[in-house]
Amino acid sequence: MPLIVLSSNDGCAVARSNEAKALGIKMGEPLHELKRRFCMVDGTTMKPLTDSSLPRVVAFSANFELYGDISRRVAAVLARITPKLELYSIDEAFLDISKLNIRGYERWGRQLAAKIEREVGVPVSVGIAPTKTLCKLAADHVKHHPECEGAYYARNSREESLEATPIHNIWGIGWRLAPRLHAEGIHTAADLAAMRPKHAQQLMGILGRRTVAELNGLSCIPLSSTHKPQQVISRGRQFGHDTSDFATISAAVARMTNHACHALRKEGRLATRATIWLMTNRKKPNPTTAHHDIRLSTPIADTGNISHQLLTVLQQEFDAHHEWHKAEVTLWGLVPATELQMDVFNTIQHRLYAHSSTLMTTLDSINHIYGKGTLRYAAEDLSSAWYPRRAMQSPGYTSSWDDLPAVAASTW
Amino acid sequence: MTPPIVPEASELGTDVDVHAGFPNAAVDAPENALSLDRLLISSPHSTYLFRIRGHHWEHVGVFDGDIALVDRALTPRYGDAIVSQNEYGELILQRWHEPTTGQYWGVITTTIHPMRHR
């Protein structure tokens, strides 16, 4: 049966099986629109959501815990090949294999794909090329050509299998740029690669010029290290249901502040400014946003302290006349913890900071050992009404002791 | 699983003042702690946990409710217990008998049987 996975909050289709694609289900198609064309079936119970004779499509809510676990397993395999590894997203990674002693890139790639499929249990596509842009094209080629058996090596985009790639499928060419290029008669990877650098820059800026160079085999985008020091740290969520209830929204803000502060502490930095940002549903009339900025009294990374200051401001300025749809907390004006500018004579401030630092370290240690959320601030528990919808949630096969997959001891 | 209320101070990574009668060398050595993970899982990326359901393997000490550690990176040997799929796509326990061209999901390296149930 055709199968899809829904985005966070069960909003839209973000993964489609081949059968689902064949039915014409587009990437990002909203669930409510799918419900009009198909009879949606809850994947966890296999019961249809409606009584209809429309073609059936099975749907699951996203199981981020499972995807994250699988992603980490694949990353573990890749990390043993080379430390020059960039984890680009949950399901993509770049490896710099230039200095590895590999004879026969495609054979190496096929062996890697086979190893990952055997040992982790997921099929992967391996694209090998002199540049990242070409690698992505090569991997995409593998995905649509099973005869590659998991790997493909591309020297440049003039290869027969790649030259006809439509430009919107090329990394770096977005939906805004594509019409402009089509207007100039540039439709395929071959057309793009044949552009003169100055013309490319004129039409698409320096990034476009870089893409053209990469298509021709000239590497312009280095492997970035997985860790990039952040200038701002944001955590935001869409609510399960639009709400104007202050308690619900403050619980959500408390949780987001907790996550943001945790990330801040992991980076070894402190924040001097914080902002709450609220938005109503764009699809409903009179879309509105509201934001509340605060200057933190001292540079800190203390969850309790920052939550308190943010929730105080929220309480003072909260507008309950709107049904809010999503919220985001941003910590900015970040400084490294080691360079804390402190008033040398303010020993009270120094002691408070040292106390906060010890408390936060203890909090983080306990949550690290016993699981995220073991110890938390009460403000988070005011309400769970804001939790994103996950109506068709598959079991936490690798994340919950109660959800381990079963194997039947049925016969000896 | 209910964890103890207070973790060992040494696990918390904070500066701990141990007001003991005399210096306690044990506080400084968390890295040598015996780890069941390290004992039982030699290949984390390929090891998955399953729950045993059914009673037909009790005579070899595998009981309903036990946990099985299954490693996908191992090649089965004669006599191994493996996880494989039956004709309905369900996962089942099987003994690996060579020569065979059967499929396997993974090799069971360890099963865990609790002696006391909560």
Coordinates of N, CA, C and O in Angstrom, one line a residue, chain A residues 228-345:
Chain A
K228 N 29.5 24.4 14.3 CA 29.7 25.8 13.9 C 29.3 26.7 15.1 O 28.1 26.6 15.5
P229 N 30.1 27.5 15.6 CA 29.7 28.4 16.8 C 28.6 29.3 16.3 O 28.6 29.9 15.3
Q230 N 27.5 29.3 17.1 CA 26.3 30.0 16.7 C 26.4 31.4 17.2 O 26.9 31.7 18.2
Q231 N 25.7 32.3 16.4 CA 25.6 33.7 16.8 C 24.3 33.9 17.6 O 24.2 34.7 18.4
V232 N 23.3 33.1 17.2 CA 22.0 33.1 18.0 C 21.6 31.7 18.2 O 21.9 30.8 17.4
I233 N 20.9 31.4 19.2 CA 20.3 30.1 19.5 C 18.8 30.2 19.6 O 18.3 31.0 20.4
S234 N 18.1 29.6 18.7 CA 16.7 29.7 18.7 C 16.1 28.3 18.9 O 16.6 27.3 18.4
R235 N 15.0 28.3 19.6 CA 14.2 27.0 19.7 C 12.7 27.4 19.5 O 12.3 28.3 20.3
G236 N 12.0 26.8 18.6 CA 10.6 27.2 18.4 C 9.8 26.0 18.0 O 10.3 25.0 17.6
R237 N 8.5 26.1 18.3 CA 7.6 25.0 17.9 C 6.2 25.6 17.5 O 5.7 26.5 18.1
Q238 N 5.6 24.8 16.6 CA 4.2 25.1 16.3 C 3.4 24.4 17.3 O 3.7 23.2 17.7
F239 N 2.3 25.0 17.8 CA 1.5 24.3 18.8 C 0.6 23.3 18.2 O 0.2 23.4 17.1
G240 N 0.2 22.3 19.0 CA -0.7 21.3 18.5 C -2.1 21.9 18.1 O -2.7 21.5 17.1
H241 N -2.5 22.9 18.9 CA -3.8 23.6 18.5 C -3.5 25.1 18.8 O -2.9 25.4 19.8
D242 N -4.1 25.9 17.9 CA -4.0 27.4 18.1 C -4.6 27.7 19.5 O -5.7 27.2 19.8
T243 N -4.0 28.6 20.2 CA -4.5 28.8 21.6 C -4.2 30.3 22.0 O -3.3 30.9 21.6
S244 N -5.1 30.8 22.9 CA -4.8 32.1 23.5 C -4.6 31.9 25.0 O -4.6 32.9 25.7
D245 N -4.5 30.7 25.5 CA -4.4 30.4 26.9 C -3.0 30.7 27.4 O -2.0 30.1 26.9
F246 N -2.8 31.6 28.3 CA -1.5 32.0 28.8 C -0.7 30.9 29.4 O 0.5 30.8 29.2
A247 N -1.4 30.1 30.2 CA -0.7 29.0 30.9 C -0.1 28.0 29.9 O 1.1 27.6 30.0
T248 N -0.8 27.7 28.9 CA -0.3 26.8 27.8 C 0.9 27.4 27.1 O 1.9 26.7 26.9
I249 N 0.8 28.7 26.8 CA 1.9 29.3 26.0 C 3.1 29.4 26.9 O 4.2 29.3 26.5
S250 N 2.9 29.8 28.2 CA 4.1 29.9 29.1 C 4.8 28.6 29.3 O 6.0 28.5 29.4
A251 N 4.0 27.5 29.3 CA 4.6 26.1 29.5 C 5.5 25.9 28.2 O 6.6 25.4 28.3
A252 N 5.0 26.2 27.1 CA 5.7 26.0 25.8 C 7.0 26.8 25.8 O 8.1 26.4 25.5
V253 N 6.8 28.1 26.2 CA 8.0 29.0 26.2 C 9.0 28.5 27.2 O 10.2 28.5 27.0
A254 N 8.6 28.0 28.4 CA 9.5 27.5 29.4 C 10.3 26.3 28.8 O 11.5 26.2 29.0
R255 N 9.6 25.4 28.1 CA 10.3 24.3 27.5 C 11.3 24.7 26.4 O 12.4 24.2 26.4
M256 N 10.9 25.7 25.6 CA 11.8 26.1 24.5 C 13.0 26.8 25.1 O 14.1 26.7 24.6
T257 N 12.8 27.6 26.2 CA 13.9 28.3 26.9 C 14.8 27.3 27.4 O 16.0 27.4 27.4
N258 N 14.3 26.2 28.0 CA 15.1 25.1 28.5 C 16.0 24.6 27.5 O 17.2 24.4 27.7
H259 N 15.4 24.2 26.3 CA 16.2 23.6 25.3 C 17.3 24.6 24.8 O 18.4 24.3 24.5
A260 N 16.9 25.9 24.6 CA 17.8 26.9 24.1 C 19.0 27.1 25.1 O 20.1 27.2 24.7
C261 N 18.7 27.2 26.4 CA 19.7 27.3 27.4 C 20.6 26.1 27.4 O 21.8 26.3 27.6
H262 N 20.1 25.0 27.3 CA 20.9 23.8 27.3 C 21.9 23.8 26.1 O 23.1 23.5 26.3
A263 N 21.4 24.2 25.0 CA 22.3 24.4 23.8 C 23.3 25.4 24.0 O 24.5 25.3 23.7
L264 N 22.9 26.5 24.7 CA 23.8 27.6 25.0 C 25.0 27.1 25.9 O 26.2 27.4 25.7
R265 N 24.6 26.3 26.9 CA 25.6 25.8 27.9 C 26.5 24.8 27.2 O 27.8 24.8 27.4
K266 N 26.0 24.0 26.2 CA 26.9 23.1 25.5 C 27.9 23.8 24.7 O 29.0 23.3 24.4
E267 N 27.5 25.0 24.2 CA 28.4 25.8 23.4 C 29.4 26.6 24.3 O 30.3 27.2 23.8
G268 N 29.2 26.5 25.6 CA 30.1 27.2 26.5 C 30.0 28.7 26.4 O 30.9 29.5 26.5
R269 N 28.7 29.2 26.2 CA 28.5 30.7 26.0 C 27.4 31.1 26.9 O 26.7 30.4 27.5
L270 N 27.3 32.5 27.0 CA 26.3 33.1 27.8 C 25.5 34.1 26.9 O 26.0 34.6 25.9
A271 N 24.3 34.3 27.3 CA 23.4 35.2 26.5 C 23.3 36.5 27.2 O 23.2 36.6 28.5
T272 N 23.2 37.6 26.4 CA 22.9 38.9 27.1 C 21.5 39.5 26.7 O 21.0 40.4 27.2
R273 N 21.0 38.9 25.6 CA 19.6 39.3 25.1 C 18.8 38.1 24.9 O 19.3 37.0 24.5
A274 N 17.5 38.2 25.0 CA 16.6 37.1 24.7 C 15.3 37.7 24.1 O 14.9 38.8 24.5
T275 N 14.6 36.9 23.3 CA 13.4 37.4 22.6 C 12.4 36.2 22.6 O 12.8 35.1 22.3
I276 N 11.2 36.5 22.9 CA 10.1 35.6 22.6 C 9.4 36.1 21.3 O 9.1 37.3 21.2
W277 N 9.0 35.2 20.5 CA 8.4 35.6 19.2 C 7.1 34.8 19.1 O 7.2 33.6 19.2
L278 N 6.0 35.4 18.9 CA 4.7 34.6 18.7 C 4.1 34.9 17.4 O 4.2 36.1 16.9
M279 N 3.4 33.9 16.8 CA 2.8 34.2 15.5 C 1.4 33.5 15.5 O 1.3 32.4 16.0
T280 N 0.5 34.1 14.8 CA -0.8 33.5 14.6 C -0.8 32.7 13.3 O 0.2 32.8 12.6
N281 N -1.8 31.9 13.1 CA -1.9 31.1 11.9 C -2.0 31.9 10.6 O -3.0 32.6 10.4
R282 N -1.0 31.8 9.7 CA -1.0 32.6 8.5 C -2.2 32.3 7.6 O -2.6 33.1 6.8
K283 N -2.8 31.1 7.8 CA -3.9 30.7 7.0 C -5.2 31.2 7.4 O -6.2 31.1 6.8
K284 N -5.2 31.8 8.7 CA -6.5 32.4 9.2 C -6.4 33.9 9.0 O -5.4 34.5 8.8
P285 N -7.6 34.5 9.1 CA -7.6 36.0 8.8 C -6.8 36.8 9.8 O -6.6 36.3 11.0
N286 N -6.3 37.9 9.4 CA -5.5 38.8 10.3 C -4.3 38.2 10.9 O -4.2 38.1 12.1
P287 N -3.4 37.7 10.1 CA -2.2 37.1 10.7 C -1.4 38.2 11.4 O -1.3 39.3 11.0
T288 N -1.0 37.8 12.6 CA -0.3 38.8 13.5 C 1.0 38.1 14.1 O 1.0 36.9 14.3
T289 N 2.0 39.0 14.3 CA 3.1 38.5 15.1 C 3.3 39.4 16.3 O 2.9 40.6 16.2
A290 N 4.0 38.9 17.3 CA 4.3 39.7 18.5 C 5.7 39.3 18.9 O 6.0 38.1 18.9
H291 N 6.5 40.3 19.3 CA 7.7 39.8 19.9 C 8.1 40.7 21.1 O 7.7 41.9 21.2
H292 N 8.8 40.1 22.1 CA 9.1 40.7 23.3 C 10.6 40.5 23.5 O 11.1 39.4 23.7
D293 N 11.4 41.6 23.5 CA 12.8 41.5 23.7 C 13.2 41.9 25.1 O 12.6 42.8 25.7
I294 N 14.2 41.2 25.7 CA 14.7 41.6 26.9 C 16.2 41.7 26.9 O 16.9 40.9 26.2
R295 N 16.7 42.6 27.7 CA 18.2 42.6 28.0 C 18.4 41.9 29.3 O 17.8 42.3 30.3
L296 N 19.2 40.9 29.3 CA 19.4 40.1 30.5 C 20.2 40.9 31.5 O 21.2 41.5 31.1
S297 N 19.9 40.8 32.8 CA 20.6 41.7 33.7 C 22.1 41.4 33.8 O 22.9 42.3 34.0
T298 N 22.5 40.2 33.6 CA 23.9 39.9 33.5 C 24.1 38.8 32.4 O 23.1 38.1 32.2
P299 N 25.2 38.6 31.8 CA 25.4 37.5 30.8 C 25.2 36.2 31.5 O 26.0 35.9 32.5
I300 N 24.2 35.3 31.2 CA 24.0 34.1 31.8 C 23.6 33.0 30.9 O 23.2 33.3 29.8
A301 N 23.6 31.8 31.4 CA 23.1 30.6 30.6 C 22.2 29.8 31.5 O 22.0 28.6 31.4
D302 N 21.6 30.5 32.5 CA 20.8 29.8 33.6 C 19.4 29.7 33.1 O 18.7 30.7 32.9
T303 N 18.9 28.4 33.0 CA 17.5 28.2 32.5 C 16.5 28.9 33.4 O 15.6 29.5 32.9
G304 N 16.6 28.7 34.7 CA 15.6 29.3 35.6 C 15.6 30.8 35.5 O 14.5 31.4 35.5
N305 N 16.7 31.4 35.5 CA 16.8 32.8 35.5 C 16.3 33.4 34.2 O 15.4 34.3 34.2
I306 N 16.7 32.9 33.1 CA 16.2 33.4 31.8 C 14.7 33.1 31.6 O 14.0 34.0 31.2
S307 N 14.3 31.9 32.0 CA 12.8 31.6 31.9 C 12.0 32.7 32.7 O 11.0 33.2 32.2
H308 N 12.5 32.9 33.9 CA 11.8 33.8 34.8 C 11.7 35.2 34.1 O 10.6 35.8 34.1
Q309 N 12.8 35.7 33.6 CA 12.7 37.0 33.0 C 11.8 37.1 31.8 O 11.0 38.0 31.6
L310 N 11.9 36.0 31.0 CA 11.1 36.0 29.7 C 9.6 35.8 30.1 O 8.7 36.5 29.5
L311 N 9.3 35.0 31.1 CA 7.9 34.8 31.4 C 7.3 36.0 32.1 O 6.1 36.3 31.9
T312 N 8.1 36.7 32.8 CA 7.6 38.0 33.4 C 7.2 38.9 32.4 O 6.1 39.5 32.4
V313 N 8.0 39.1 31.4 CA 7.7 40.0 30.3 C 6.5 39.5 29.5 O 5.6 40.3 29.2
L314 N 6.4 38.2 29.3 CA 5.3 37.7 28.6 C 4.0 37.9 29.3 O 3.0 38.3 28.7
Q315 N 4.0 37.8 30.6 CA 2.8 38.0 31.4 C 2.4 39.5 31.3 O 1.2 39.7 31.2
Q316 N 3.4 40.4 31.4 CA 3.0 41.8 31.3 C 2.4 42.2 30.0 O 1.5 43.0 29.9
E317 N 3.0 41.6 28.9 CA 2.6 42.1 27.6 C 1.8 41.1 26.8 O 1.5 41.4 25.6
F318 N 1.3 40.0 27.4 CA 0.6 39.0 26.7 C -0.7 39.5 26.1 O -1.5 40.1 26.8
D319 N -1.0 39.2 24.8 CA -2.2 39.6 24.2 C -3.1 38.4 24.0 O -2.9 37.6 23.1
A320 N -4.1 38.2 24.9 CA -4.9 37.0 24.8 C -6.1 37.2 23.8 O -6.9 36.3 23.7
H321 N -6.0 38.2 23.0 CA -7.1 38.4 22.0 C -6.8 37.6 20.7 O -7.6 37.6 19.8
H322 N -5.6 37.1 20.6 CA -5.3 36.3 19.4 C -5.1 34.8 19.8 O -4.8 34.5 20.9
E323 N -5.4 34.0 18.7 CA -5.2 32.6 18.8 C -3.8 32.3 18.3 O -3.6 32.4 17.1
W324 N -2.8 32.1 19.2 CA -1.4 32.0 18.7 C -1.2 30.6 18.2 O -1.7 29.6 18.7
H325 N -0.3 30.5 17.2 CA -0.1 29.3 16.4 C 1.3 28.7 16.7 O 1.4 27.5 16.7
K326 N 2.3 29.5 16.8 CA 3.6 29.0 17.1 C 4.4 30.1 17.9 O 4.1 31.3 17.9
A327 N 5.4 29.6 18.6 CA 6.3 30.5 19.4 C 7.7 30.1 19.2 O 8.0 28.9 18.9
E328 N 8.6 31.1 19.4 CA 10.0 30.8 19.3 C 10.8 31.6 20.3 O 10.4 32.8 20.5
V329 N 11.8 31.0 20.9 CA 12.6 31.7 21.9 C 14.0 31.8 21.3 O 14.5 30.9 20.8
T330 N 14.5 33.1 21.3 CA 15.9 33.3 20.7 C 16.8 33.9 21.8 O 16.4 34.8 22.4
L331 N 18.0 33.3 21.9 CA 19.0 33.8 22.8 C 20.0 34.4 21.9 O 20.5 33.8 21.0
W332 N 20.4 35.7 22.2 CA 21.4 36.3 21.3 C 22.3 37.2 22.1 O 22.2 37.3 23.3
G333 N 23.1 38.0 21.4 CA 24.2 38.7 22.1 C 25.0 37.8 22.9 O 25.2 38.0 24.1
L334 N 25.5 36.7 22.2 CA 26.2 35.7 22.9 C 27.7 36.0 23.2 O 28.3 36.6 22.3
V335 N 28.2 35.7 24.3 CA 29.6 35.8 24.7 C 30.1 34.5 25.2 O 29.4 33.8 25.8
P336 N 31.4 34.3 25.0 CA 32.0 33.0 25.6 C 32.0 33.1 27.1 O 32.2 34.2 27.6
A337 N 31.7 32.0 27.7 CA 31.6 32.0 29.2 C 33.0 32.3 29.8 O 33.0 32.9 30.9
T338 N 34.0 32.0 29.1 CA 35.4 32.3 29.7 C 35.7 33.7 29.7 O 36.6 34.2 30.5
E339 N 35.0 34.5 28.9 CA 35.4 35.9 28.8 C 34.5 36.8 29.6 O 34.3 38.0 29.3
L340 N 33.8 36.2 30.6 CA 32.8 36.9 31.3 C 33.3 38.3 31.9 O 34.3 38.3 32.6
Q341 N 32.7 39.3 31.5 CA 33.1 40.6 32.0 C 32.4 40.8 33.3 O 31.2 41.0 33.3
M342 N 33.1 40.8 34.3 CA 32.4 41.0 35.6 C 33.0 42.2 36.4 O 34.2 42.4 36.3
D343 N 32.1 42.8 37.0 CA 32.5 43.9 37.9 C 33.4 43.3 39.0 O 32.9 42.5 39.8
V344 N 34.6 43.7 39.0 CA 35.6 43.1 39.9 C 35.2 43.3 41.3 O 35.4 42.4 42.2
F345 N 34.5 44.4 41.6 CA 34.1 44.6 43.0 C 32.8 44.0 43.4 O 32.4 44.0 44.5

